[in-house]
Tab-separated table of C-alpha atoms in Angstrom:
chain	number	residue	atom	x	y	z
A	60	UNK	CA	-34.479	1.981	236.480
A	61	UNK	CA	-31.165	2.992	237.582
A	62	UNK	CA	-28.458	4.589	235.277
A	63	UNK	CA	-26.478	0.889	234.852
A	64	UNK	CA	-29.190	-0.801	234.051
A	65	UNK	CA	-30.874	1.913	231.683
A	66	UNK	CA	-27.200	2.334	229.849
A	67	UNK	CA	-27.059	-1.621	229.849
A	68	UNK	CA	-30.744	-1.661	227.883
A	69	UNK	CA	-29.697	0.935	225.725
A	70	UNK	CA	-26.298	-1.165	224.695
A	71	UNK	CA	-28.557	-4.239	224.305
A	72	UNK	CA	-30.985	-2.303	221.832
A	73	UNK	CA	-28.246	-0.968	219.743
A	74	UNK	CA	-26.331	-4.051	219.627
A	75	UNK	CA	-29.321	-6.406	218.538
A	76	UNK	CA	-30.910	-3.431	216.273
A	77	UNK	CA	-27.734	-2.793	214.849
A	78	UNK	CA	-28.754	0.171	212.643
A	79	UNK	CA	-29.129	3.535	214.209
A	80	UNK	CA	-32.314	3.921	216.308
A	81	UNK	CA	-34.211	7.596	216.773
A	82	UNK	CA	-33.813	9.027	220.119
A	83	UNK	CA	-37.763	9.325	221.021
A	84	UNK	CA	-38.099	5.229	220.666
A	85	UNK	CA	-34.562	4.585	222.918
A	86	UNK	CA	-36.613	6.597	225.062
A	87	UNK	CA	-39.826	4.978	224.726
A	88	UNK	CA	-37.969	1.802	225.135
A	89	UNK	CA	-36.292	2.627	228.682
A	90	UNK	CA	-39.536	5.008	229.711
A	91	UNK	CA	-37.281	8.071	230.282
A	92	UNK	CA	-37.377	11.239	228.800
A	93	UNK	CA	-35.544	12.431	225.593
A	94	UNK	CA	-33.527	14.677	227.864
A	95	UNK	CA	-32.690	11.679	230.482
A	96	UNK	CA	-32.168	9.295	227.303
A	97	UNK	CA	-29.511	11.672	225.683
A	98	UNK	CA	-27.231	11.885	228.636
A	99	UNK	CA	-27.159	8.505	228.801
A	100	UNK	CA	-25.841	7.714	225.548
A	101	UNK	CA	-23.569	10.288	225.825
A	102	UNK	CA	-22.025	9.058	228.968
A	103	UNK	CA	-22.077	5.375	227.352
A	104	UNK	CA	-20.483	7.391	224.193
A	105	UNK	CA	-17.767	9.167	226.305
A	106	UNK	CA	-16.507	5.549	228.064
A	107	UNK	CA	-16.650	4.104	225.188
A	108	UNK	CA	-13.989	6.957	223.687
A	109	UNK	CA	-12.100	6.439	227.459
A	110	UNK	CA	-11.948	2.523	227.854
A	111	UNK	CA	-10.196	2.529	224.518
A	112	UNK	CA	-13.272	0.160	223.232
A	113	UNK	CA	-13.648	-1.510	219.751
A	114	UNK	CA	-17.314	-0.200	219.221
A	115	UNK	CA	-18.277	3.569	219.453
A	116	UNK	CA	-21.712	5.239	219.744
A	117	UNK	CA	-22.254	7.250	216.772
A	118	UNK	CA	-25.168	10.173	216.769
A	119	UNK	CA	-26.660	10.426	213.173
A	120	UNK	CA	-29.008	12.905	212.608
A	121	UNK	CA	-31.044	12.897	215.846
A	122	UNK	CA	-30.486	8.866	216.130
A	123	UNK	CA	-27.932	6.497	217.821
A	124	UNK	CA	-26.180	3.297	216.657
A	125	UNK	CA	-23.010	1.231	217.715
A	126	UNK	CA	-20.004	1.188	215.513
A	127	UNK	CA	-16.875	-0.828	214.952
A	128	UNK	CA	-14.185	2.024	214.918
A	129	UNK	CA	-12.721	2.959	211.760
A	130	UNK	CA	-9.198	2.423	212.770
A	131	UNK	CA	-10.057	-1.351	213.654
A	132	UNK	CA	-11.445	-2.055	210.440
A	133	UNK	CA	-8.459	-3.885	209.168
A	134	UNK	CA	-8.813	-6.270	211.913
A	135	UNK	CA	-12.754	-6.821	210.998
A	136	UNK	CA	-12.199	-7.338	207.417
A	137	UNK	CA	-9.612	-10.314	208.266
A	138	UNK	CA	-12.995	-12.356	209.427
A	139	UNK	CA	-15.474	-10.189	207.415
A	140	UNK	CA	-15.274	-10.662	203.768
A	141	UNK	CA	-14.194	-7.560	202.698
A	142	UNK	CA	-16.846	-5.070	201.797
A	143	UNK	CA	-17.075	-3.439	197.995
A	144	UNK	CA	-15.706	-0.120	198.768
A	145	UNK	CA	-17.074	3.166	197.309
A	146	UNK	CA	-15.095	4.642	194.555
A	147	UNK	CA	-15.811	8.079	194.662
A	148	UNK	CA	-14.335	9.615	191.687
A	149	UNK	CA	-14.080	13.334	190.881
A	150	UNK	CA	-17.642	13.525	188.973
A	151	UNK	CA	-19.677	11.069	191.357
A	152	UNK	CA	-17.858	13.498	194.183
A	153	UNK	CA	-19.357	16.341	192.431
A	154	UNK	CA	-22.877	15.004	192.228
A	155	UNK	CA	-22.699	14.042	195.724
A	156	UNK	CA	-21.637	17.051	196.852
A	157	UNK	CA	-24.761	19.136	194.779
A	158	UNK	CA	-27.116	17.129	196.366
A	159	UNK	CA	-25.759	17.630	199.519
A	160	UNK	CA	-26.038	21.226	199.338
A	161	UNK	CA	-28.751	21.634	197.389
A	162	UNK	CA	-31.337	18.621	198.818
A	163	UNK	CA	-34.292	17.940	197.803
A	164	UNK	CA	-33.049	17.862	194.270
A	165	UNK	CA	-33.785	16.410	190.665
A	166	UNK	CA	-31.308	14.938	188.650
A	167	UNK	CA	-32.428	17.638	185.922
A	168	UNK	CA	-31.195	20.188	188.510
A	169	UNK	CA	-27.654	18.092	189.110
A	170	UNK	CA	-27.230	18.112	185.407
A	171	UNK	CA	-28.125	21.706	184.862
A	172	UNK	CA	-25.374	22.696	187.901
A	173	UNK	CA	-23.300	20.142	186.413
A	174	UNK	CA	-23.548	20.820	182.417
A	175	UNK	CA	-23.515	17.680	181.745
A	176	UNK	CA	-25.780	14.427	182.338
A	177	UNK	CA	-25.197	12.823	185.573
A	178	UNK	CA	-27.336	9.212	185.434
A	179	UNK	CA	-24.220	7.475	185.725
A	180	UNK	CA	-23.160	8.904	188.898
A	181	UNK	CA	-26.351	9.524	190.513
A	182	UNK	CA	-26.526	5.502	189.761
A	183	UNK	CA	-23.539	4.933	191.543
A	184	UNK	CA	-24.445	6.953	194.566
A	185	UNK	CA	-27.358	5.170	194.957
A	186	UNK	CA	-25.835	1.849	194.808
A	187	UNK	CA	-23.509	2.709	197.406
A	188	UNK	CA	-26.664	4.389	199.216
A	189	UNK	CA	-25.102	7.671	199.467
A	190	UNK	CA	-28.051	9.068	198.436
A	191	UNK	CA	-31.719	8.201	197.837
A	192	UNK	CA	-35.590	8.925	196.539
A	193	UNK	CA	-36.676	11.315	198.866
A	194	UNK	CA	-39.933	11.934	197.028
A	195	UNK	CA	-41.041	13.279	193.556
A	196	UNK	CA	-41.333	17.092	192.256
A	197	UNK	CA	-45.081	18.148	191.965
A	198	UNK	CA	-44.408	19.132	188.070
A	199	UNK	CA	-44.902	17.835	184.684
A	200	UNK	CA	-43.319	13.905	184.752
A	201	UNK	CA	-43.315	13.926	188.863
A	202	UNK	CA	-39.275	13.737	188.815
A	203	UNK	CA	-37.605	12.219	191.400
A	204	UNK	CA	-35.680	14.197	194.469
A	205	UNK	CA	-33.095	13.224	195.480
A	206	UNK	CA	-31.161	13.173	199.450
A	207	UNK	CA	-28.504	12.338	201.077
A	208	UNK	CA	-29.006	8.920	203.524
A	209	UNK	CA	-27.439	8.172	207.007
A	210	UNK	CA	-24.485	6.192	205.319
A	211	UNK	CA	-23.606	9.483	203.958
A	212	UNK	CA	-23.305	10.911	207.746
A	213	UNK	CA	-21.392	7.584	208.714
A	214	UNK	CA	-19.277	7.883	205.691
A	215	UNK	CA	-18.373	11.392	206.166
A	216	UNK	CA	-18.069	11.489	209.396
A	217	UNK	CA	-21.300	14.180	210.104
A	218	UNK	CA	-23.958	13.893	212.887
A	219	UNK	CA	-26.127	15.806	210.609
A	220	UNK	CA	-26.379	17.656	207.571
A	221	UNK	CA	-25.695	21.019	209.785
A	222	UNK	CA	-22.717	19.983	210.153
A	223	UNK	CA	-21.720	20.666	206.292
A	224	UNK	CA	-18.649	22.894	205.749
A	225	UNK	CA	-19.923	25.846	205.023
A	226	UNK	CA	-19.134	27.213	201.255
A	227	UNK	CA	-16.928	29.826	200.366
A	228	UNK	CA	-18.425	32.236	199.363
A	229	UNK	CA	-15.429	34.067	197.052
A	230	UNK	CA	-14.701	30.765	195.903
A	231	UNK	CA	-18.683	30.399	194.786
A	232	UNK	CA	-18.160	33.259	192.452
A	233	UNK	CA	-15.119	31.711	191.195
A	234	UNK	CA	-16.751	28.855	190.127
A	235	UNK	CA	-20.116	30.731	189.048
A	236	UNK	CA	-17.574	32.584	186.537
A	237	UNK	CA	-15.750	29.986	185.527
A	238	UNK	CA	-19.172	28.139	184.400
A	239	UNK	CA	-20.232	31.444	182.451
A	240	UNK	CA	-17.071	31.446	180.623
A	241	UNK	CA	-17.483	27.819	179.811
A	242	UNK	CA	-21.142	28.347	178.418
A	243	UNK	CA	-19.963	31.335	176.241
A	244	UNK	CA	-17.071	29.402	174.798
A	245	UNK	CA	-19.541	26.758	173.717
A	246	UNK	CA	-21.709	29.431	171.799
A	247	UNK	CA	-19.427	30.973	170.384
A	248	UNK	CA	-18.083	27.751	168.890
């Protein structure tokens, strides 16, 4: 299969799968190697960037998918009805960002960074599938860990988790103090 025709296939699987599809099966799918496969969509990703185009190939975590562009959206949503957006206030931020980080994680862990109890945002995270069950803790009550999902990559604008600011570290024992201080102010009250 020549490279028009293999980067034609690959368009056509993307289009009609319309979520993101792992590497190995666009592979599979065009019988070329991972290696071969990769280029491919990255030349398909580059002309899309070039020919000013309204779709762009996105890389999520070791898997491809075609996207409207962001800064077309307005036009979309004039045909589209307009999707609920996700409010991401300060706390359900906060949570996000722990789980993030910290992934595989409970909410007793979330609360226990936190302070406080975080149902209601680790609720809201899930609705807007920010996050989901990525299994259950091997402990008394089997609690539920929690992840981060591709619509977090998409939303944030990450090809994987790697790709995570790192934390500050100075600023980390900011906080860590600032936490301690809270907790002794409650005692002591």
């Amino acid at each position: 299969m020549d490279r028009r025709r293999a980067e034609a296939a690959l368009e056509a699987i993307l289009f009609a799968v319309g979520d993101s599809v792992e590497m190995t099966k666009l592979a599979a799918a065009i019988e070329q190697d991972v290696e071969t496969t990769k280029k491919l969509l990255g030349h398909m990703a580059e002309r899309y960037r070039e020919e000013d185009r309204g779709i762009e190939l996105t890389e999520l975590d070791g898997a491809w998918q075609l996207c409207t562009k962001k800064d077309l959206y307005e036009y979309l949503i004039r045909i589209a009805s307009q999707p609920r957006k996700a409010v991401l206030t300060d706390v359900v931020m906060e949570t996000l960002s722990i789980i993030a980080y910290k992934q595989p994680v409970t909410k007793l862990e979330i609360e226990k960074i936190r302070g406080v109890k975080s149902d209601h945002a680790v609720n809201r995270l899930v609705e807007y599938n920010l996050i989901r069950e990525v299994g259950r803790l091997d402990a008394p009550g089997r609690p539920i860990l929690f992840g981060t999902t591709e619509e977090f990559l998409r939303h944030f604008g990450l090809r994987s988790l790697d790709d995570l600011p790192e934390m500050d570290v100075v600023q980390m024992e900011d906080f860590k103090a600032e936490a301690e201080e809270e907790v002794e102010a409650k005692v002591d009250v």
